[in-house]
Amino acid sequence: MRLALLFSVLATAASALVAPRNNDGCITPKVFIVSMFSPEDVWTAPLKLTHNVSLPGLSPLFPYVNCNAARDVCHLITGEGEINAAATISALVLSDKFDLRKTYFLFAGIAGVNPHIATTGSVGLARYAVQVALAYELDARQIPSNWTTGYWVQGTKRPGTLDGAVIYGTEVFELNTNLRDKVRALIPSDIKLNDTATAAAYRATYNYTPANAPPAVFYGDVATSDVYFAGNLLSEAFGNITQLWTNNTGVYALTAQEDNASFEAMVRAHKVKRVDFSRVVLMRTASDFDRAPTGKNAYDAFVADQGGFEPAVENIFVAGNYIVQGILKNWGAFKGGVPAQDGWLHDADIFHTLSMKRRALEQRGVERRRVQRGVPLVQ
Ligand SMILES: *[C@@H]1O[C@H](CO)[C@@H](O)[C@H](O)[C@H]1NC(C)=O
Ligand SMILES: *[C@@H]1O[C@H](CO)[C@@H](O)[C@H](O)[C@H]1NC(C)=O
Ligand SMILES: *[C@@H]1O[C@H](CO)[C@@H](O)[C@H](O)[C@H]1NC(C)=O
Ligand SMILES: *[C@@H]1O[C@H](CO)[C@@H](O)[C@H](O)[C@H]1NC(C)=O
Ligand SMILES: *[C@@H]1O[C@H](CO)[C@@H](O)[C@H](O)[C@H]1NC(C)=O
Ligand SMILES: CC(=O)N[C@H]1CO[C@H](CO)[C@@H](O)[C@@H]1O
């Protein structure tokens, strides 16, 4: 008897490993919104996300997922920085309380902005998230005299090259650009974004557009770095690294501290069919400029009240709620997914984690050779 019981326990455990999940009783949100810290939670009150679900592994500061009564919209706060983001999103996507296979994810937070690409209060929708500071660094006072920056990619000998780069796999993530086009179309082109007089006045101190133009919706890529960098030199250096990792197809527009980490957890979960990484939208609204206006000191600009925080936070909802409501209203069109662009399966990350060909590529050492030849991995 006891032996039979043991066998039956083992058989149940084994079938749990291989059998499809029984998702009865799971929460199956249509849209899952992710904030990174409390001010970005512009959702709970207006969308009445009052049904709390506690989940092991979330941030001790934000221990709940909160959903609406219909349980078709849910939200959580990851906690700030790469480590909080990776740990929280891992806990979510591995939880059996949720079935997230058809869920659209809206990562929606504030960010620093490159004034050559957009201005404060603007709403950016990203194709790439690039982990720019995964790099070597020398203090600027000790760099070789002909270098333009103290940052260079790990494994390489100098700035500006991927020759010999060491790959961690989290350097760059590519999202579904067809989905990005589709959700942008849900936002009215004449949308009235929120703004403040302080933000407008500070913006006017830049002598070029789009920095000094009113806030708008735009396409732009997001740099991820735990180091909160500022000033034109570092911003330019990380813009250069973005171009390296994306073979000049990415444009560094926004900077924040979490996305690369969140997406690593999402890609791993996609691989075991717990989420669909082609259903991820990354929206960042611009709260402050990454560099000073011409002729101003970098530190003074960094500490100045740029006035962008408030409209950036508000515009997460002003623009983002069109996306949330649009997906809910048009669920028939979204339910089956939005096919991603050609090549996406190979490029979601540079290990080709989502590609059927990944194993074969790895076995042939293709990644290693391409990197040794200094060939960017994303096309
Ligand atoms: C639900 O979660 C929110 C945010 O974490 C918290 O403020 C609120 O007290 C929670 N409500 C209940 C009933 O636990
Ligand atoms: C700097 O000078 C060194 C030595 O002359 C040279 O090898 C290198 O290519 C130059 N440029 C950079 C960016 O290192
Ligand atoms: C960025 O790259 C450009 C083009 O190679 C170069 O002229 C510039 O000095 C670089 N900027 C920094 C800060 O490294
Ligand atoms: C945008 O600004 C208007 C006017 O100040 C305000 O009523 C509204 O609540 C703001 N929107 C959000 C989402 O905060
Ligand atoms: C990089 O982009 C260029 C076009 O600008 C293309 O010709 C080249 O094949 C790309 N390289 C790789 C490795 O994707
Ligand atoms: C700077 C930093 O924390 N980078 C991390 C990004 O995520 C990967 C793991 O997925 C880490 O290896 C990096 O250290």
CSV table of C-alpha atoms and ligand atoms in Angstrom, one decimal:
chain,number,residue,atom,x,y,z
A,1,MET,CA,0.0,0.0,0.0
A,2,ARG,CA,2.6,2.4,1.1
A,3,LEU,CA,4.7,1.7,-2.0
A,4,ALA,CA,1.6,2.1,-4.2
A,5,LEU,CA,0.9,5.4,-2.6
A,6,LEU,CA,4.5,6.5,-3.1
A,7,PHE,CA,4.2,5.6,-6.8
A,8,SER,CA,1.0,7.5,-7.2
A,9,VAL,CA,2.6,10.5,-5.5
A,10,LEU,CA,5.6,10.3,-7.8
A,11,ALA,CA,3.3,9.8,-10.9
A,12,THR,CA,1.3,12.9,-9.9
A,13,ALA,CA,4.5,14.9,-9.4
A,14,ALA,CA,5.8,13.8,-12.7
A,15,SER,CA,2.6,14.5,-14.6
A,16,ALA,CA,2.5,18.0,-13.0
A,17,LEU,CA,5.9,18.6,-14.6
A,18,VAL,CA,4.8,17.6,-18.1
A,19,ALA,CA,1.0,17.9,-18.2
A,20,PRO,CA,-0.5,21.1,-19.4
A,21,ARG,CA,-1.4,23.3,-16.5
A,22,ASN,CA,-4.9,23.1,-15.1
A,23,ASN,CA,-5.9,26.7,-15.2
A,24,ASP,CA,-9.3,26.4,-13.5
A,25,GLY,CA,-9.8,29.2,-11.1
A,26,CYS,CA,-6.8,31.2,-12.4
A,27,ILE,CA,-7.1,34.9,-12.9
A,28,THR,CA,-6.9,35.5,-16.6
A,29,PRO,CA,-6.4,39.3,-17.1
A,30,LYS,CA,-6.7,40.7,-20.6
A,31,VAL,CA,-4.4,43.6,-19.6
A,32,PHE,CA,-1.7,43.6,-16.9
A,33,ILE,CA,-0.2,47.0,-16.1
A,34,VAL,CA,3.2,47.3,-14.5
A,35,SER,CA,4.4,50.3,-12.5
A,36,MET,CA,7.8,50.6,-11.0
A,37,PHE,CA,7.1,52.8,-8.0
A,38,SER,CA,4.1,54.3,-6.2
A,39,PRO,CA,3.8,57.6,-8.1
A,40,GLU,CA,3.4,55.7,-11.3
A,41,ASP,CA,0.3,53.9,-9.9
A,42,VAL,CA,-2.2,56.2,-11.6
A,43,TRP,CA,-4.5,53.2,-12.2
A,44,THR,CA,-5.8,51.8,-8.9
A,45,ALA,CA,-8.3,54.6,-8.2
A,46,PRO,CA,-9.8,55.4,-11.6
A,47,LEU,CA,-10.0,51.7,-12.7
A,48,LYS,CA,-11.1,50.5,-9.3
A,49,LEU,CA,-8.4,47.9,-9.0
A,50,THR,CA,-9.4,47.1,-5.4
A,51,HIS,CA,-9.3,43.3,-5.5
A,52,ASN,CA,-5.9,42.4,-3.9
A,53,VAL,CA,-4.2,39.2,-4.6
A,54,SER,CA,-1.1,38.5,-2.5
A,55,LEU,CA,1.7,36.7,-4.2
A,56,PRO,CA,4.9,35.2,-2.7
A,57,GLY,CA,8.0,36.9,-4.1
A,58,LEU,CA,6.7,40.4,-4.7
A,59,SER,CA,8.4,43.4,-3.2
A,60,PRO,CA,7.9,43.7,0.6
A,61,LEU,CA,6.7,47.3,-0.1
A,62,PHE,CA,4.2,46.2,-2.7
A,63,PRO,CA,3.0,42.7,-1.8
A,64,TYR,CA,-0.2,42.7,-3.9
A,65,VAL,CA,-1.4,42.3,-7.4
A,66,ASN,CA,-4.5,44.4,-7.6
A,67,CYS,CA,-7.3,43.7,-10.1
A,68,ASN,CA,-10.7,45.1,-11.0
A,69,ALA,CA,-13.9,43.3,-10.1
A,70,ALA,CA,-14.1,41.6,-13.5
A,71,ARG,CA,-10.4,40.5,-13.0
A,72,ASP,CA,-9.7,41.5,-16.6
A,73,VAL,CA,-7.4,44.3,-15.6
A,74,CYS,CA,-4.6,43.8,-13.1
A,75,HIS,CA,-1.7,45.8,-11.9
A,76,LEU,CA,1.4,45.6,-9.7
A,77,ILE,CA,4.4,47.7,-8.6
A,78,THR,CA,7.8,46.1,-9.0
A,79,GLY,CA,9.9,48.3,-6.8
A,80,GLU,CA,12.6,50.4,-8.4
A,81,GLY,CA,15.8,49.3,-10.2
A,82,GLU,CA,16.9,46.2,-12.1
A,83,ILE,CA,16.9,43.8,-9.2
A,84,ASN,CA,13.4,44.6,-7.9
A,85,ALA,CA,12.0,44.4,-11.5
A,86,ALA,CA,13.5,41.0,-12.3
A,87,ALA,CA,12.6,39.5,-9.0
A,88,THR,CA,9.0,40.8,-9.0
A,89,ILE,CA,8.2,39.9,-12.6
A,90,SER,CA,9.7,36.4,-12.1
A,91,ALA,CA,7.4,35.9,-9.1
A,92,LEU,CA,4.4,37.0,-11.2
A,93,VAL,CA,5.0,35.0,-14.3
A,94,LEU,CA,5.8,31.8,-12.4
A,95,SER,CA,2.7,32.1,-10.1
A,96,ASP,CA,-0.1,29.6,-10.6
A,97,LYS,CA,-2.7,32.1,-9.4
A,98,PHE,CA,-2.6,33.7,-12.9
A,99,ASP,CA,-2.9,32.4,-16.4
A,100,LEU,CA,-1.0,35.1,-18.4
A,101,ARG,CA,-0.7,33.3,-21.7
A,102,LYS,CA,-3.1,35.7,-23.6
A,103,THR,CA,-2.5,38.7,-21.4
A,104,TYR,CA,-1.2,42.0,-22.8
A,105,PHE,CA,1.4,43.7,-20.6
A,106,LEU,CA,1.7,47.4,-20.4
A,107,PHE,CA,4.9,48.4,-18.7
A,108,ALA,CA,4.2,52.1,-18.0
A,109,GLY,CA,6.6,54.4,-16.1
A,110,ILE,CA,8.4,57.7,-16.2
A,111,ALA,CA,11.9,58.1,-17.6
A,112,GLY,CA,14.6,60.6,-18.4
A,113,VAL,CA,14.5,61.9,-22.0
A,114,ASN,CA,17.0,62.7,-24.7
A,115,PRO,CA,16.0,66.3,-25.8
A,116,HIS,CA,17.1,65.6,-29.3
A,117,ILE,CA,14.3,63.0,-29.6
A,118,ALA,CA,11.5,64.3,-27.4
A,119,THR,CA,10.5,66.6,-24.5
A,120,THR,CA,9.2,66.3,-21.0
A,121,GLY,CA,5.6,65.2,-20.6
A,122,SER,CA,5.9,63.2,-23.9
A,123,VAL,CA,4.8,59.6,-24.2
A,124,GLY,CA,7.3,57.2,-25.8
A,125,LEU,CA,6.5,53.7,-27.1
A,126,ALA,CA,9.6,51.5,-27.4
A,127,ARG,CA,10.9,48.9,-29.7
A,128,TYR,CA,14.1,48.2,-27.8
A,129,ALA,CA,15.2,48.1,-24.2
A,130,VAL,CA,19.0,48.2,-24.0
A,131,GLN,CA,21.0,47.6,-20.9
A,132,VAL,CA,23.6,50.3,-21.6
A,133,ALA,CA,25.6,50.3,-18.4
A,134,LEU,CA,26.5,46.6,-18.6
A,135,ALA,CA,30.0,47.8,-19.3
A,136,TYR,CA,33.5,48.4,-18.0
A,137,GLU,CA,34.1,51.9,-16.6
A,138,LEU,CA,37.1,54.1,-15.7
A,139,ASP,CA,36.6,57.3,-14.0
A,140,ALA,CA,36.7,60.1,-16.6
A,141,ARG,CA,39.8,61.6,-15.1
A,142,GLN,CA,41.8,58.4,-15.8
A,143,ILE,CA,40.7,57.5,-19.3
A,144,PRO,CA,43.2,57.4,-22.2
A,145,SER,CA,43.6,60.8,-23.7
A,146,ASN,CA,41.9,60.0,-27.0
A,147,TRP,CA,38.8,58.4,-25.5
A,148,THR,CA,35.4,60.2,-25.5
A,149,THR,CA,34.0,58.3,-22.6
A,150,GLY,CA,35.0,56.1,-19.7
A,151,TYR,CA,32.4,53.3,-20.6
A,152,TRP,CA,33.2,50.5,-22.9
A,153,VAL,CA,31.5,47.2,-23.6
A,154,GLN,CA,32.7,44.2,-21.5
A,155,GLY,CA,35.3,42.1,-23.3
A,156,THR,CA,36.2,44.9,-25.7
A,157,LYS,CA,39.4,47.0,-25.6
A,158,ARG,CA,38.0,50.5,-26.2
A,159,PRO,CA,34.7,52.5,-26.6
A,160,GLY,CA,32.8,52.2,-29.8
A,161,THR,CA,33.2,48.6,-30.7
A,162,LEU,CA,31.6,45.2,-30.0
A,163,ASP,CA,34.8,43.4,-31.0
A,164,GLY,CA,35.3,40.7,-28.4
A,165,ALA,CA,32.2,41.6,-26.5
A,166,VAL,CA,31.2,39.4,-23.6
A,167,ILE,CA,27.5,38.5,-23.8
A,168,TYR,CA,25.2,38.2,-20.7
A,169,GLY,CA,22.1,37.9,-22.8
A,170,THR,CA,20.2,40.8,-21.2
A,171,GLU,CA,21.9,43.6,-23.2
A,172,VAL,CA,19.0,44.3,-25.6
A,173,PHE,CA,15.4,43.2,-25.9
A,174,GLU,CA,13.2,43.8,-28.9
A,175,LEU,CA,9.4,44.1,-28.7
A,176,ASN,CA,6.7,43.5,-31.2
A,177,THR,CA,6.6,46.6,-33.4
A,178,ASN,CA,3.3,45.6,-35.0
A,179,LEU,CA,1.7,45.6,-31.6
A,180,ARG,CA,3.4,49.0,-31.0
A,181,ASP,CA,1.8,50.4,-34.1
A,182,LYS,CA,-1.6,48.9,-33.1
A,183,VAL,CA,-1.6,50.4,-29.6
A,184,ARG,CA,-0.4,53.8,-30.9
A,185,ALA,CA,-3.4,53.8,-33.2
A,186,LEU,CA,-5.6,53.5,-30.1
A,187,ILE,CA,-4.3,56.8,-28.8
A,188,PRO,CA,-6.1,59.7,-30.6
A,189,SER,CA,-3.7,61.7,-32.8
A,190,ASP,CA,-5.1,64.9,-31.3
A,191,ILE,CA,-4.7,63.7,-27.7
A,192,LYS,CA,-4.3,66.6,-25.2
A,193,LEU,CA,-1.4,65.6,-23.0
A,194,ASN,CA,-1.1,67.2,-19.6
A,195,ASP,CA,1.5,69.9,-19.0
A,196,THR,CA,2.5,72.4,-16.4
A,197,ALA,CA,3.7,76.0,-16.6
A,198,THR,CA,7.0,75.1,-14.9
A,199,ALA,CA,7.6,72.3,-17.4
A,200,ALA,CA,6.8,74.6,-20.3
A,201,ALA,CA,9.1,77.4,-19.0
A,202,TYR,CA,12.1,75.0,-18.5
A,203,ARG,CA,11.5,73.4,-21.9
A,204,ALA,CA,11.8,76.8,-23.5
A,205,THR,CA,15.4,77.2,-22.3
A,206,TYR,CA,16.5,74.6,-24.9
A,207,ASN,CA,17.2,76.3,-28.3
A,208,TYR,CA,16.2,73.4,-30.4
A,209,THR,CA,13.2,71.1,-31.1
A,210,PRO,CA,11.7,68.8,-30.1
A,211,ALA,CA,13.1,69.7,-26.6
A,212,ASN,CA,11.3,73.1,-26.7
A,213,ALA,CA,8.1,71.9,-28.4
A,214,PRO,CA,4.9,70.8,-26.6
A,215,PRO,CA,4.7,67.2,-25.3
A,216,ALA,CA,3.7,64.5,-27.9
A,217,VAL,CA,3.4,60.8,-28.4
A,218,PHE,CA,6.5,59.4,-30.1
A,219,TYR,CA,8.4,56.2,-30.9
A,220,GLY,CA,11.7,55.8,-29.0
A,221,ASP,CA,13.9,53.2,-27.3
A,222,VAL,CA,14.6,52.9,-23.6
A,223,ALA,CA,18.0,52.5,-22.0
A,224,THR,CA,18.1,50.5,-18.8
A,225,SER,CA,20.7,51.4,-16.1
A,226,ASP,CA,20.7,51.2,-12.3
A,227,VAL,CA,23.2,54.1,-12.5
A,228,TYR,CA,21.0,57.3,-12.9
A,229,PHE,CA,23.3,59.0,-15.3
A,230,ALA,CA,23.0,62.6,-16.5
A,231,GLY,CA,24.8,65.1,-18.7
A,232,ASN,CA,25.4,65.2,-22.4
A,233,LEU,CA,28.6,63.2,-22.3
A,234,LEU,CA,27.3,60.1,-20.6
A,235,SER,CA,24.0,60.4,-22.4
A,236,GLU,CA,25.8,60.5,-25.7
A,237,ALA,CA,28.0,57.6,-24.7
A,238,PHE,CA,25.0,55.4,-23.8
A,239,GLY,CA,23.3,56.5,-27.0
A,240,ASN,CA,26.4,55.2,-28.8
A,241,ILE,CA,26.2,51.9,-27.0
A,242,THR,CA,22.5,51.6,-27.9
A,243,GLN,CA,23.4,52.0,-31.5
A,244,LEU,CA,26.1,49.3,-31.2
A,245,TRP,CA,23.8,46.8,-29.7
A,246,THR,CA,21.0,47.4,-32.2
A,247,ASN,CA,23.2,47.7,-35.4
A,248,ASN,CA,22.1,51.4,-35.7
A,249,THR,CA,18.4,50.5,-35.7
A,250,GLY,CA,17.7,51.7,-32.2
A,251,VAL,CA,17.6,55.3,-31.1
A,252,TYR,CA,18.3,56.1,-27.5
A,253,ALA,CA,15.3,58.3,-26.5
A,254,LEU,CA,14.5,57.5,-22.8
A,255,THR,CA,16.3,56.2,-19.8
A,256,ALA,CA,15.0,54.2,-16.8
A,257,GLN,CA,16.1,51.6,-14.4
A,258,GLU,CA,14.0,48.5,-14.9
A,259,ASP,CA,13.0,47.4,-18.4
A,260,ASN,CA,15.9,45.1,-19.3
A,261,ALA,CA,15.4,43.2,-16.0
A,262,SER,CA,11.6,42.9,-16.4
A,263,PHE,CA,12.0,41.6,-19.9
A,264,GLU,CA,14.6,39.0,-19.0
A,265,ALA,CA,12.0,37.5,-16.7
A,266,MET,CA,9.3,37.7,-19.4
A,267,VAL,CA,11.4,36.1,-22.1
A,268,ARG,CA,12.3,33.2,-19.7
A,269,ALA,CA,8.5,32.8,-19.0
A,270,HIS,CA,7.7,32.9,-22.7
A,271,LYS,CA,10.1,30.1,-23.3
A,272,VAL,CA,8.0,27.8,-21.0
A,273,LYS,CA,4.7,29.2,-22.4
A,274,ARG,CA,3.6,31.0,-19.4
A,275,VAL,CA,3.4,34.4,-21.1
A,276,ASP,CA,3.5,35.6,-24.8
A,277,PHE,CA,6.4,38.0,-25.1
A,278,SER,CA,4.8,39.4,-28.4
A,279,ARG,CA,2.1,40.9,-26.2
A,280,VAL,CA,4.3,43.3,-24.3
A,281,VAL,CA,4.1,47.1,-24.7
A,282,LEU,CA,6.7,49.4,-23.2
A,283,MET,CA,5.5,53.0,-22.6
A,284,ARG,CA,7.7,55.5,-20.8
A,285,THR,CA,6.7,59.1,-20.3
A,286,ALA,CA,9.4,61.8,-20.0
A,287,SER,CA,9.8,63.3,-16.5
A,288,ASP,CA,13.2,65.1,-17.0
A,289,PHE,CA,15.9,65.8,-19.5
A,290,ASP,CA,19.0,63.6,-19.5
A,291,ARG,CA,21.2,66.6,-20.4
A,292,ALA,CA,21.4,70.4,-19.9
A,293,PRO,CA,20.3,73.0,-22.4
A,294,THR,CA,23.2,74.4,-24.4
A,295,GLY,CA,25.5,76.5,-22.3
A,296,LYS,CA,24.1,75.3,-18.9
A,297,ASN,CA,26.1,73.2,-16.4
A,298,ALA,CA,25.2,69.5,-16.2
A,299,TYR,CA,24.8,69.3,-12.4
A,300,ASP,CA,22.7,72.5,-12.2
A,301,ALA,CA,20.4,71.1,-14.8
A,302,PHE,CA,20.2,67.8,-13.0
A,303,VAL,CA,19.1,69.4,-9.7
A,304,ALA,CA,16.8,72.0,-11.3
A,305,ASP,CA,13.1,71.8,-11.0
A,306,GLN,CA,12.3,70.9,-14.6
A,307,GLY,CA,8.6,70.6,-13.8
A,308,GLY,CA,8.2,67.4,-15.9
A,309,PHE,CA,7.5,64.9,-13.1
A,310,GLU,CA,3.8,65.8,-12.6
A,311,PRO,CA,2.7,65.8,-16.2
A,312,ALA,CA,4.8,62.6,-16.9
A,313,VAL,CA,3.0,60.8,-14.2
A,314,GLU,CA,-0.4,62.1,-15.3
A,315,ASN,CA,0.3,61.3,-18.9
A,316,ILE,CA,0.9,57.6,-18.1
A,317,PHE,CA,-2.9,57.5,-17.5
A,318,VAL,CA,-3.9,60.1,-20.1
A,319,ALA,CA,-2.3,58.1,-22.9
A,320,GLY,CA,-2.1,54.7,-21.4
A,321,ASN,CA,-5.7,54.3,-20.6
A,322,TYR,CA,-6.6,54.6,-24.3
A,323,ILE,CA,-4.4,51.5,-24.7
A,324,VAL,CA,-6.0,49.6,-21.8
A,325,GLN,CA,-9.6,50.5,-22.8
A,326,GLY,CA,-8.8,49.9,-26.5
A,327,ILE,CA,-7.6,46.4,-25.9
A,328,LEU,CA,-10.6,45.6,-23.6
A,329,LYS,CA,-13.1,47.0,-26.1
A,330,ASN,CA,-11.5,45.3,-29.1
A,331,TRP,CA,-10.7,42.1,-27.4
A,332,GLY,CA,-12.0,40.1,-30.3
A,333,ALA,CA,-9.3,41.6,-32.4
A,334,PHE,CA,-6.6,41.3,-29.8
A,335,LYS,CA,-7.4,37.9,-28.3
A,336,GLY,CA,-5.6,35.9,-30.9
A,337,GLY,CA,-2.4,38.0,-30.6
A,338,VAL,CA,-0.7,40.4,-33.0
A,339,PRO,CA,1.9,38.7,-35.2
A,340,ALA,CA,5.3,40.2,-34.7
A,341,GLN,CA,7.6,41.6,-37.3
A,342,ASP,CA,9.9,39.4,-39.4
A,343,GLY,CA,13.0,38.3,-37.6
A,344,TRP,CA,11.5,39.1,-34.2
A,345,LEU,CA,11.7,35.5,-33.0
A,346,HIS,CA,15.4,35.6,-33.5
A,347,ASP,CA,15.9,39.0,-31.9
A,348,ALA,CA,13.7,39.1,-28.8
A,349,ASP,CA,17.1,38.8,-27.1
A,350,ILE,CA,20.5,38.1,-28.4
A,351,PHE,CA,20.6,34.5,-27.2
A,352,HIS,CA,17.7,34.0,-29.6
A,353,THR,CA,15.9,32.5,-26.5
A,354,LEU,CA,12.6,32.4,-28.3
A,355,SER,CA,13.9,31.0,-31.5
A,356,MET,CA,13.6,27.3,-32.5
A,357,LYS,CA,17.0,27.7,-34.1
A,358,ARG,CA,18.7,28.9,-30.9
A,359,ARG,CA,20.0,25.5,-29.9
A,360,ALA,CA,21.5,24.8,-33.3
A,361,LEU,CA,23.0,28.3,-33.4
A,362,GLU,CA,24.5,27.9,-30.0
A,363,GLN,CA,26.0,24.5,-30.8
A,364,ARG,CA,27.7,25.9,-33.9
A,365,GLY,CA,29.1,28.7,-31.8
A,366,VAL,CA,27.6,31.3,-34.1
A,367,GLU,CA,27.1,33.9,-31.4
A,368,ARG,CA,30.7,33.7,-30.2
A,369,ARG,CA,32.1,34.0,-33.7
A,370,ARG,CA,29.9,36.9,-34.7
A,371,VAL,CA,30.9,38.7,-31.6
A,372,GLN,CA,34.5,38.0,-32.1
A,373,ARG,CA,34.2,39.5,-35.6
A,374,GLY,CA,32.6,42.5,-34.1
A,375,VAL,CA,29.3,41.9,-35.8
A,376,PRO,CA,26.2,43.2,-34.0
A,377,LEU,CA,23.8,40.5,-33.0
A,378,VAL,CA,20.6,42.4,-33.6
A,379,GLN,CA,19.7,43.2,-37.2
B,1,LIG,C1,-4.7,46.4,-1.3
B,1,LIG,O1,-3.5,46.8,-1.7
B,1,LIG,C2,-3.2,48.2,-1.6
B,1,LIG,C3,-1.9,48.5,-2.3
B,1,LIG,O2,-0.9,47.6,-1.9
B,1,LIG,C4,-3.2,48.6,-0.1
B,1,LIG,O3,-3.1,50.0,0.0
B,1,LIG,C5,-4.6,48.2,0.5
B,1,LIG,O4,-4.6,48.5,1.8
B,1,LIG,C6,-4.9,46.8,0.2
B,1,LIG,N1,-6.2,46.5,0.6
B,1,LIG,C7,-6.5,45.4,1.4
B,1,LIG,C8,-8.0,45.2,1.7
B,1,LIG,O5,-5.7,44.7,1.8
B,2,LIG,C1,43.5,55.8,-29.1
B,2,LIG,O1,44.9,55.6,-29.3
B,2,LIG,C2,45.3,54.3,-29.3
B,2,LIG,C3,46.8,54.2,-29.4
B,2,LIG,O2,47.3,55.1,-30.3
B,2,LIG,C4,44.6,53.6,-30.6
B,2,LIG,O3,45.0,52.2,-30.6
B,2,LIG,C5,43.1,53.7,-30.5
B,2,LIG,O4,42.5,53.2,-31.6
B,2,LIG,C6,42.7,55.2,-30.3
B,2,LIG,N1,41.3,55.4,-30.2
B,2,LIG,C7,40.6,54.9,-29.2
B,2,LIG,C8,39.1,55.2,-29.2
B,2,LIG,O5,41.0,54.1,-28.3
B,3,LIG,C1,29.6,58.9,-29.8
B,3,LIG,O1,30.0,58.4,-31.1
B,3,LIG,C2,30.3,59.4,-32.0
B,3,LIG,C3,30.5,58.8,-33.4
B,3,LIG,O2,31.4,57.7,-33.3
B,3,LIG,C4,31.6,60.1,-31.5
B,3,LIG,O3,31.9,61.2,-32.4
B,3,LIG,C5,31.3,60.7,-30.1
B,3,LIG,O4,32.5,61.3,-29.6
B,3,LIG,C6,30.8,59.6,-29.2
B,3,LIG,N1,30.4,60.2,-27.9
B,3,LIG,C7,30.9,59.8,-26.8
B,3,LIG,C8,30.5,60.6,-25.6
B,3,LIG,O5,31.6,58.8,-26.6
B,4,LIG,C1,-4.7,66.3,-16.4
B,4,LIG,O1,-4.9,67.7,-16.0
B,4,LIG,C2,-6.2,68.0,-15.8
B,4,LIG,C3,-6.3,69.5,-15.6
B,4,LIG,O2,-5.4,69.9,-14.6
B,4,LIG,C4,-6.7,67.3,-14.5
B,4,LIG,O3,-8.1,67.5,-14.3
B,4,LIG,C5,-6.5,65.8,-14.8
B,4,LIG,O4,-6.9,65.1,-13.6
B,4,LIG,C6,-5.1,65.4,-15.2
B,4,LIG,N1,-5.1,64.0,-15.6
B,4,LIG,C7,-4.6,63.1,-14.7
B,4,LIG,C8,-4.6,61.7,-15.3
B,4,LIG,O5,-4.0,63.4,-13.7
B,5,LIG,C1,23.7,46.0,-40.0
B,5,LIG,O1,22.9,46.9,-40.8
B,5,LIG,C2,23.3,47.0,-42.1
B,5,LIG,C3,22.5,48.1,-42.8
B,5,LIG,O2,22.6,49.3,-42.2
B,5,LIG,C4,23.2,45.7,-42.8
B,5,LIG,O3,23.7,45.9,-44.1
B,5,LIG,C5,24.0,44.7,-42.0
B,5,LIG,O4,23.8,43.4,-42.6
B,5,LIG,C6,23.6,44.6,-40.6
B,5,LIG,N1,24.5,43.8,-39.9
B,5,LIG,C7,24.1,42.8,-39.2
B,5,LIG,C8,25.0,41.9,-38.5
B,5,LIG,O5,22.9,42.6,-39.0
B,6,LIG,C1,23.5,46.3,-14.0
B,6,LIG,C2,22.7,45.1,-13.7
B,6,LIG,O1,22.3,44.8,-12.7
B,6,LIG,N1,22.6,44.3,-14.8
B,6,LIG,C3,21.9,43.0,-14.7
B,6,LIG,C4,20.8,42.9,-15.8
B,6,LIG,O2,20.3,41.6,-15.6
B,6,LIG,C5,21.2,40.5,-15.7
B,6,LIG,C6,20.4,39.2,-15.3
B,6,LIG,O3,19.3,39.0,-16.1
B,6,LIG,C7,22.3,40.6,-14.8
B,6,LIG,O4,23.3,39.6,-15.1
B,6,LIG,C8,23.0,41.9,-14.9
B,6,LIG,O5,24.0,42.1,-13.9
